[in-house]
Coordinates of C-alpha atoms and ligand atoms in Angstrom, one line a residue:
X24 CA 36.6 52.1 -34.7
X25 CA 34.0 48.8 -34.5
X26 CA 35.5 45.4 -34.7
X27 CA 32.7 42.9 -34.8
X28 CA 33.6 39.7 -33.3
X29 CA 32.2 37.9 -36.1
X30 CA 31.0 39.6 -39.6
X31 CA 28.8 36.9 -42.0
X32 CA 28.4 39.8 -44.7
X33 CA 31.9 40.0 -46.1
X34 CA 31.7 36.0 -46.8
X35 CA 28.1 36.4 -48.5
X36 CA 29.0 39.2 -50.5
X37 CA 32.2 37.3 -51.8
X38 CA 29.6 34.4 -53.0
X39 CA 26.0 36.7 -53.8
X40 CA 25.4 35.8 -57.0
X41 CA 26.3 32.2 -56.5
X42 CA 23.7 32.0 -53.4
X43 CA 20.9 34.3 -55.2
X44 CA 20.9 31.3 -57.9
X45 CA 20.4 28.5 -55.3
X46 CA 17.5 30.6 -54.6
X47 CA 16.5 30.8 -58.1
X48 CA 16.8 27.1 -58.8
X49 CA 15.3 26.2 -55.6
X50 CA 11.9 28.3 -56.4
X51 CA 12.2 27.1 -60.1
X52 CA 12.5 23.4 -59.2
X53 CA 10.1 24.3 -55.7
X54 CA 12.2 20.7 -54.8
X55 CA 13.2 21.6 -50.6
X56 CA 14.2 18.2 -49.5
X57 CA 16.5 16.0 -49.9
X58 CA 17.7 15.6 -54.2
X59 CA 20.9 16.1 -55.6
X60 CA 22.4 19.1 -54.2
X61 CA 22.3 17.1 -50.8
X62 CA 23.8 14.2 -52.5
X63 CA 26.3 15.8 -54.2
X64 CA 27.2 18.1 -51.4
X65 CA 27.7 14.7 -48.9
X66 CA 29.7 13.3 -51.7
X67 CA 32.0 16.7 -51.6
X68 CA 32.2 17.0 -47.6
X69 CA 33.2 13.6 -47.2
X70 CA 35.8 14.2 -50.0
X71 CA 37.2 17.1 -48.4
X72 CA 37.2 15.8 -44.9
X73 CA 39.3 12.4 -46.3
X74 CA 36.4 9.9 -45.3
X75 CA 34.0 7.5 -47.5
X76 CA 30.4 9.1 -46.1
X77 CA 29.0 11.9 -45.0
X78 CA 25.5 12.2 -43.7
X79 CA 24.0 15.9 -43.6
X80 CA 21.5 16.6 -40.8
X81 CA 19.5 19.7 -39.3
X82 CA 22.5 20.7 -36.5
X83 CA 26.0 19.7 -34.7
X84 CA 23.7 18.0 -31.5
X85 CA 21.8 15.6 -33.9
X86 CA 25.3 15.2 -35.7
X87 CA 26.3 13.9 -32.4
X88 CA 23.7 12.3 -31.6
X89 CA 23.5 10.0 -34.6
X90 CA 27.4 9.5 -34.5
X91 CA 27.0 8.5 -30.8
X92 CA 24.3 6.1 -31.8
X93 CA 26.2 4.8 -35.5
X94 CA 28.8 4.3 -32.2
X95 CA 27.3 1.6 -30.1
X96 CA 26.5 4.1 -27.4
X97 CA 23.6 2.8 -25.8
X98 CA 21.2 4.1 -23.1
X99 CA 22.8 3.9 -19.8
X100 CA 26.8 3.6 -20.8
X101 CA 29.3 6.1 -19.6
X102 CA 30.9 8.1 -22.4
X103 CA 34.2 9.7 -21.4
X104 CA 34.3 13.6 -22.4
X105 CA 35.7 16.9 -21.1
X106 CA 34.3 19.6 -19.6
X107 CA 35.3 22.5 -21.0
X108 CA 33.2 22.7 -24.4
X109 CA 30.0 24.2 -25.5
X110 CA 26.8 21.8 -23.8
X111 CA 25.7 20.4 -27.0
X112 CA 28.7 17.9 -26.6
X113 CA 27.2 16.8 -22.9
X114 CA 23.5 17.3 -24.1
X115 CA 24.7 14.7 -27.3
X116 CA 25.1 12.1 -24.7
X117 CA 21.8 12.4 -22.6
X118 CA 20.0 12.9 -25.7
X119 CA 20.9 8.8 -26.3
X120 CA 20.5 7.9 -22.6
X121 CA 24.5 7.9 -21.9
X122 CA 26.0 10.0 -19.3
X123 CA 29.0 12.1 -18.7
X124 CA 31.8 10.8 -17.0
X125 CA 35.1 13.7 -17.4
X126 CA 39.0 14.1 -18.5
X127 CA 40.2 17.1 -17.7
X128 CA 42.2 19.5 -20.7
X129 CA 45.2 20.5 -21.2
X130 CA 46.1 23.8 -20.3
X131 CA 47.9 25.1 -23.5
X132 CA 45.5 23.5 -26.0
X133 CA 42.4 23.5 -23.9
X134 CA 41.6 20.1 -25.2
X135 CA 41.6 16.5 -23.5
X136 CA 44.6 15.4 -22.1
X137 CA 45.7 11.7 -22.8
X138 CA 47.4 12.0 -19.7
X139 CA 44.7 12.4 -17.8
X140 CA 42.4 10.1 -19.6
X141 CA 45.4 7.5 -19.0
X142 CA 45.3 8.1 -15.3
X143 CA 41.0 8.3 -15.6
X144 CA 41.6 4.5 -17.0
X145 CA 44.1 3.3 -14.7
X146 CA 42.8 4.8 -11.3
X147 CA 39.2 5.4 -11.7
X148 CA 37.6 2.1 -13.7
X149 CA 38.1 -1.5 -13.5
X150 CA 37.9 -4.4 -16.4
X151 CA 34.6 -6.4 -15.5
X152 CA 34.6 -10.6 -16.1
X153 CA 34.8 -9.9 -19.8
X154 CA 37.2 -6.9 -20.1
X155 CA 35.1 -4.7 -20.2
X156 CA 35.5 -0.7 -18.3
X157 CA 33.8 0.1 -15.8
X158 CA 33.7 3.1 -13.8
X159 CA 34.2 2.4 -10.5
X160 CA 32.7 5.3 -9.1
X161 CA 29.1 5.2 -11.0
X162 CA 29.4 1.5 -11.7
X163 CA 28.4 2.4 -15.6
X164 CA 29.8 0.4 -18.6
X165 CA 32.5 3.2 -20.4
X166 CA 31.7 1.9 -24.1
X167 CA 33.3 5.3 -25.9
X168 CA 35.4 8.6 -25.6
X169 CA 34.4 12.1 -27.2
X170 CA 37.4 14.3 -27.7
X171 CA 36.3 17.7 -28.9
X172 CA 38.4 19.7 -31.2
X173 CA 38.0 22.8 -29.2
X174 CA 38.1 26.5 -30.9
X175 CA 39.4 24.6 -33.9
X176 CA 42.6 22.9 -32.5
X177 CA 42.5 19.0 -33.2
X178 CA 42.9 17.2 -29.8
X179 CA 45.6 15.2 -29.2
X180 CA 44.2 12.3 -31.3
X181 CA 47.3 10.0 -31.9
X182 CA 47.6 9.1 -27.7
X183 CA 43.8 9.3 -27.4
X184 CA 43.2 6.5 -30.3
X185 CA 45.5 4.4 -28.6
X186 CA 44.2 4.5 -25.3
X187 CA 40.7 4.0 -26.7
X188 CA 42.7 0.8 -28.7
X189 CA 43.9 -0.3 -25.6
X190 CA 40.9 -0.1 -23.5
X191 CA 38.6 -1.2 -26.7
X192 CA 36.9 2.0 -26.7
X193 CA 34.6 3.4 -29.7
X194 CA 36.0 6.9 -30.7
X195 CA 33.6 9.9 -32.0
X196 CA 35.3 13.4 -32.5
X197 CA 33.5 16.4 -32.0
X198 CA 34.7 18.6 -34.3
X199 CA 31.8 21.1 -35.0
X200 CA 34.3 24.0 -34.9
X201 CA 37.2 22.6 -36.7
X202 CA 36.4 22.2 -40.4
X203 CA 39.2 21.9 -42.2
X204 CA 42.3 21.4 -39.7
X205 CA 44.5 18.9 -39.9
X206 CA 46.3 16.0 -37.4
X207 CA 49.2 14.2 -38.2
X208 CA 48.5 10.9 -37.5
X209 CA 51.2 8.3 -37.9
X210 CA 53.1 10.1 -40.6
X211 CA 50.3 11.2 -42.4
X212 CA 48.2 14.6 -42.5
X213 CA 44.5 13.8 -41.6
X214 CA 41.5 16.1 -41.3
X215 CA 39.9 16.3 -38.5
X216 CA 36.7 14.1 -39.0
X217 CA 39.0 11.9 -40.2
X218 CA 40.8 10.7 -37.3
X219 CA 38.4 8.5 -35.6
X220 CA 35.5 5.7 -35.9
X221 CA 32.6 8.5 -36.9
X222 CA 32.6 12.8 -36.4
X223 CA 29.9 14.8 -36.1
X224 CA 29.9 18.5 -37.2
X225 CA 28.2 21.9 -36.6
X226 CA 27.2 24.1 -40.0
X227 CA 25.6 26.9 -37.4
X228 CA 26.4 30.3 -39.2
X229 CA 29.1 31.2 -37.7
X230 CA 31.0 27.8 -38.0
X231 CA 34.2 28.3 -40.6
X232 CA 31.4 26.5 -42.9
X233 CA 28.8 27.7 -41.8
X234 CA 25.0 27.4 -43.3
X235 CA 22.5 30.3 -44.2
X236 CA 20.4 29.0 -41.0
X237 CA 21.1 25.5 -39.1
X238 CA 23.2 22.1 -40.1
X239 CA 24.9 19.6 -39.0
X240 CA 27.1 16.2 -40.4
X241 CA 28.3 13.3 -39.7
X242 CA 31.3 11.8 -41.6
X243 CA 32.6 8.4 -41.2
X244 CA 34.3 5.9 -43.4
X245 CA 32.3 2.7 -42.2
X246 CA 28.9 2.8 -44.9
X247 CA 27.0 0.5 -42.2
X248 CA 27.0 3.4 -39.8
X249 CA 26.2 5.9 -42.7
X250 CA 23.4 3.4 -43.4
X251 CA 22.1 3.7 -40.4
X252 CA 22.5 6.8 -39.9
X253 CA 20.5 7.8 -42.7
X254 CA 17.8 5.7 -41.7
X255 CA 17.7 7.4 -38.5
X256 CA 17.7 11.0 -39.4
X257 CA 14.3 10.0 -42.0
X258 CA 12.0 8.8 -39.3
X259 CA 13.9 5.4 -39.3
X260 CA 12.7 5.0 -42.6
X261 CA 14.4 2.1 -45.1
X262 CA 12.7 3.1 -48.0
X263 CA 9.2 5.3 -48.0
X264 CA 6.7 4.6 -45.4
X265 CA 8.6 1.7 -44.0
X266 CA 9.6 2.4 -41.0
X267 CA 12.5 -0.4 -39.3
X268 CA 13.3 1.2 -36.7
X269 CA 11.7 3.5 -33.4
X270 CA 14.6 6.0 -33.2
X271 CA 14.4 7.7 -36.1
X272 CA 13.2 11.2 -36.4
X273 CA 13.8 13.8 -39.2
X274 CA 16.9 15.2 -39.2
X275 CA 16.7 16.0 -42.6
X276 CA 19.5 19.3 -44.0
X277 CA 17.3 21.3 -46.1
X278 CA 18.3 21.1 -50.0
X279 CA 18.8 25.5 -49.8
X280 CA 21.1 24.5 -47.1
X281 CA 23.3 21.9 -48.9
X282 CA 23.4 24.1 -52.1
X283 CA 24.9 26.9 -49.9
X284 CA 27.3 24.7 -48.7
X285 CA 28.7 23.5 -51.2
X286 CA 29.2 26.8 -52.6
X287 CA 31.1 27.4 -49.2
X288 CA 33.0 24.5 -49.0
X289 CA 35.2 25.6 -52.1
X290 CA 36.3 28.7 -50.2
X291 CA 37.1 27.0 -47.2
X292 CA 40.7 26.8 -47.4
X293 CA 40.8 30.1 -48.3
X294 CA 38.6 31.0 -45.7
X295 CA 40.9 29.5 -43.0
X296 CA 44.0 30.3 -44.6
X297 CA 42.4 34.4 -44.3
X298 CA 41.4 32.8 -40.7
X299 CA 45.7 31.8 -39.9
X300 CA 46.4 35.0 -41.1
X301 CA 44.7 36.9 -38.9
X302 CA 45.7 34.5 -35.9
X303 CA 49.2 35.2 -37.0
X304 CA 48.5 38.9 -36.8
X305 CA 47.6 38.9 -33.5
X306 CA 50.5 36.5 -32.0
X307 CA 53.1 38.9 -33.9
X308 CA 51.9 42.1 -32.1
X309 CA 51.1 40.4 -28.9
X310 CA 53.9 38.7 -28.3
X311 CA 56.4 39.8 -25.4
X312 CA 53.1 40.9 -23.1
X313 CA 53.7 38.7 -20.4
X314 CA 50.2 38.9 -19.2
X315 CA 48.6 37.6 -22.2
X316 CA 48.7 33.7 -22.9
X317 CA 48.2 33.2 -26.5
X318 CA 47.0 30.3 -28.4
X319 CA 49.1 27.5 -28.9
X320 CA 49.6 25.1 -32.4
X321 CA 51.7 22.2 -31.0
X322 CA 54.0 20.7 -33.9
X323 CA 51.7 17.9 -36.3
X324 CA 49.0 19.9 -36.0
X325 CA 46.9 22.9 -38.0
X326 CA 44.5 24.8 -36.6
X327 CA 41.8 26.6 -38.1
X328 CA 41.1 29.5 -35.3
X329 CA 37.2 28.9 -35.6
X330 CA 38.0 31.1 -32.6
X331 CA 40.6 33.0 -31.3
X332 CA 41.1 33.1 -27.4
X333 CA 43.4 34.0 -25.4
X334 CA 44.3 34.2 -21.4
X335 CA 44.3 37.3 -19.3
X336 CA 44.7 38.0 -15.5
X337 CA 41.9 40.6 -14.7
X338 CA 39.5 39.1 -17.5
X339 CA 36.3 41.3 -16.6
X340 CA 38.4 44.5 -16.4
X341 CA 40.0 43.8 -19.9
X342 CA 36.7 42.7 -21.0
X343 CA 35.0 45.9 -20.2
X344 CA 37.9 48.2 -21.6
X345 CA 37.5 46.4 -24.9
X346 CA 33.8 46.5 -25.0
X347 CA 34.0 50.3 -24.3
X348 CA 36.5 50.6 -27.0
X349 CA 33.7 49.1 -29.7
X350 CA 35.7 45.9 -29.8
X351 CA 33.2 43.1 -29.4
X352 CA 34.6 40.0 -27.3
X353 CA 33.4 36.5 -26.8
X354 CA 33.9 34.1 -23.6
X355 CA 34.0 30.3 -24.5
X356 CA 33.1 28.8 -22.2
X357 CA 32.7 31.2 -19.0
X358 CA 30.6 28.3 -16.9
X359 CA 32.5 24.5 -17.4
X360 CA 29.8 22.0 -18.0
X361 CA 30.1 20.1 -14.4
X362 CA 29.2 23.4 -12.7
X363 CA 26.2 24.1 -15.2
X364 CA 22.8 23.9 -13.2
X365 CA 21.6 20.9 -15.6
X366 CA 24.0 18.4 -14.5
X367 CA 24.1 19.6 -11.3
X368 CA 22.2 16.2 -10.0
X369 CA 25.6 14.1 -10.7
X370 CA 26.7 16.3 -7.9
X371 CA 30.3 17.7 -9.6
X372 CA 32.0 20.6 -7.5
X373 CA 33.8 23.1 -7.9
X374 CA 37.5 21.9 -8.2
X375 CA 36.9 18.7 -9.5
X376 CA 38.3 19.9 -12.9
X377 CA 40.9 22.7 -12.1
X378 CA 42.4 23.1 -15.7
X379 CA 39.0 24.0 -16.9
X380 CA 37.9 25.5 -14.3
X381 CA 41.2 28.0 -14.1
X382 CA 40.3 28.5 -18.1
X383 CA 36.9 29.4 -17.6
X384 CA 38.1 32.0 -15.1
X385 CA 40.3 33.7 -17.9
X386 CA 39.9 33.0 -21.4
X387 CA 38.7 36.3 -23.7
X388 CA 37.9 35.3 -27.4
X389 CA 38.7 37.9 -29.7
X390 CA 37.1 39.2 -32.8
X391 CA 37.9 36.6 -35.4
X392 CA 36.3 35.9 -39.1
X393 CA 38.1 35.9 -42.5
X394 CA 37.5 39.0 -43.5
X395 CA 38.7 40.8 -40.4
X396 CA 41.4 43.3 -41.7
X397 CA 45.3 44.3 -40.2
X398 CA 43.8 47.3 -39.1
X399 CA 41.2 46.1 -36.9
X400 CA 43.5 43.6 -35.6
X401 CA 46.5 46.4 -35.2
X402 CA 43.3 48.3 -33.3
X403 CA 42.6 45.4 -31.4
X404 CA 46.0 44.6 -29.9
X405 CA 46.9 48.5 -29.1
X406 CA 43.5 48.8 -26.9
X407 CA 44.5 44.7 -25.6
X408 CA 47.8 45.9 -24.5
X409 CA 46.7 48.9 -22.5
X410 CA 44.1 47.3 -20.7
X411 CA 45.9 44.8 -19.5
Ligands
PLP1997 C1 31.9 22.0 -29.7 C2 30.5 22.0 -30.2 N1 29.8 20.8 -30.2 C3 28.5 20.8 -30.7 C4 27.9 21.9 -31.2 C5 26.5 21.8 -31.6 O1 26.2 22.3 -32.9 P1 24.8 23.0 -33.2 O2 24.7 24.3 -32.5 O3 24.8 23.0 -34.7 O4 23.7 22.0 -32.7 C6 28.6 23.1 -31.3 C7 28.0 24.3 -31.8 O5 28.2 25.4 -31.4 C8 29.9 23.1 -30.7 O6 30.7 24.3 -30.8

């Protein structure tokens, strides 16, 4: 048997003739940009996420990169992140000037520890004359923190706000590969997206809303930083051919784009709900291996299994046994970002982030898409549990 680790067809089929008449329209109106299938599919994202705005734009890095800016962040301020993501979160930051300063994870959730960042605030920065953080070791103004909602797991928001309260810092979730999952916050079930000051998101295909090519939004609740935002991502444009401000450039989400979208967005919760499914699959007949360290959904929150990954002592071997058995694997993210030759000139070594570095040593993603039936997944844990 062939398990893919991901499979777009299944989802495309399920929604053919609703895509072939985007195309249709699209060729019959031979409109491309911007109109009212972008509006109306901002107006439904924003509505699902449980915030006031969203802003489409061409991917997840320029979805960061406007939220960082809608943010404050400015050129030269330290932004506190973690290491263990994909680089897009880290090239966000240097794409507005703003550098990198880390929290490790946690190492059942893989996601930024508050207690950590706590200790980051206490030990390693100091208020300036007007309260203000600084990093003692760089001497940079911290002005925000960028939890990332890794493999589809919200971080642990509730702590993290109130830290970022305490310390007056501007919060900005990356949550390009949790669409859909849910925090509770306070008593009440929020989105992810919705949990902070502004979110940016990936629509890359293989996102659980993923795009026919490349996407990205932002969703906030504040319409000043949707404003602005949508200045930015037209050339800085206020209204045609004037141009207020010199950081623009186009972002712009294809119309095709936002049409598909929307058509996906309506079978999203299915979509993850097929996604927990399978997720519960694989827990049920691994459970008991001792050598496998599953996934983890700590109590208030629901994740959505974007990807499934999992912990394993001789990673390459099991790797390679799966890989022969036409099982298709993932590793995310086999090199953390401070050991990655671009940042390499802040001088991070090795052990100066040993939760994500241990991770990076042994996480194995599995196959995991909506469509993925028991039988693969039976197929995948009986080859799983013998190579290990
Ligand atoms: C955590 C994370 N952040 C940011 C991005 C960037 O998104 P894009 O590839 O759409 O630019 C991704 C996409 O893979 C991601 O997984």
């Amino acid at each position: 048997m062939k398990v893919p680790f991901v499979d777009l067809h299944p989802q495309h089929e399920e929604v053919y003739e609703e895509l072939e008449a985007v195309f249709r329209h699209a060729l019959h109106d031979s409109a491309f940009v911007g109109g009212q299938p972008v509006a109306a599919f901002e107006e439904a994202f924003a509505a699902y996420c449980g915030a006031a705005q969203a802003v489409t734009c061409a991917n997840g890095t320029d979805a960061l990169k406007l939220a960082l800016m809608a943010a404050g962040v400015s050129a030269g301020d330290a932004v506190i992140t973690v290491p263990n993501t994909f680089i897009a979160t880290v090239e966000a930051l240097t794409l507005v000037g703003a550098h990198p300063v880390f929290v490790d994870v946690e190492p059942t959730t893989y996601n930024l520890s508050p207690t950590l960042l706590e200790a980051f605030l206490v030990e390693q920065c100091r208020p300036d004359v007007d309260g203000r953080v600084i990093h003692v070791q760089t001497g940079r103004l911290v002005t925000a923190v960028l939890p990332v909602h890794l493999y589809g797991l919200p971080a642990d928001m509730g702590p993290i706000l109130a830290l970022a309260h305490q310390y007056n810092l501007r919060v900005v979730e990356d949550a390009c590969q949790a669409h859909g999952a849910f925090y509770q916050l306070n008593g009440v079930q929020k989105r992810a997206g919705a949990l902070s000051d502004v979110a940016a998101f990936s629509f890359y295909p293989g996102k659980n809303l993923g795009a026919i090519g490349e996407g990205g939004a932002v969703v906030t609740d504040d319409g000043d930083m949707a404003r602005r935002m949508r200045m930015w991502r037209d050339h800085g444009q206020s209204e045609k051919y004037v141009h207020i401000s010199p950081d623009g450039w186009n972002s712009r989400l294809d119309t095709i784009q936002c049409a598909v979208l929307a058509i996906k967005l309506r079978r999203l919760d299915e979509w993850n709900g097929q996604r927990r499914q399978i997720a519960a699959w694989y827990c049920e007949r691994l459970a008991g291996e001792e050598r496998i360290v599953l996934p983890v959904e700590p109590a208030g929150r629901q994740h959505v299994y974007h990807l499934f990954v999992i912990r394993v002592p001789d990673r390459e071997k099991t790797r390679q046994r799966l890989l022969e058995q036409g099982i298709a694997v993932g590793m995310h993210y086999p090199i953390p970002i401070h050991l990655q030759p671009a940042y390499c000139y802040h001088g991070w070594q090795t052990g100066d982030y040993p939760e994500t570095e241990t991770a990076a040593a042994s996480i194995l993603s599995l196959p995991m898409y909506p469509h993925l039936s028991e039988q693969q997944v039976d197929y995948v844990c009986h080859v799983l549990r013998t190579a290990v």
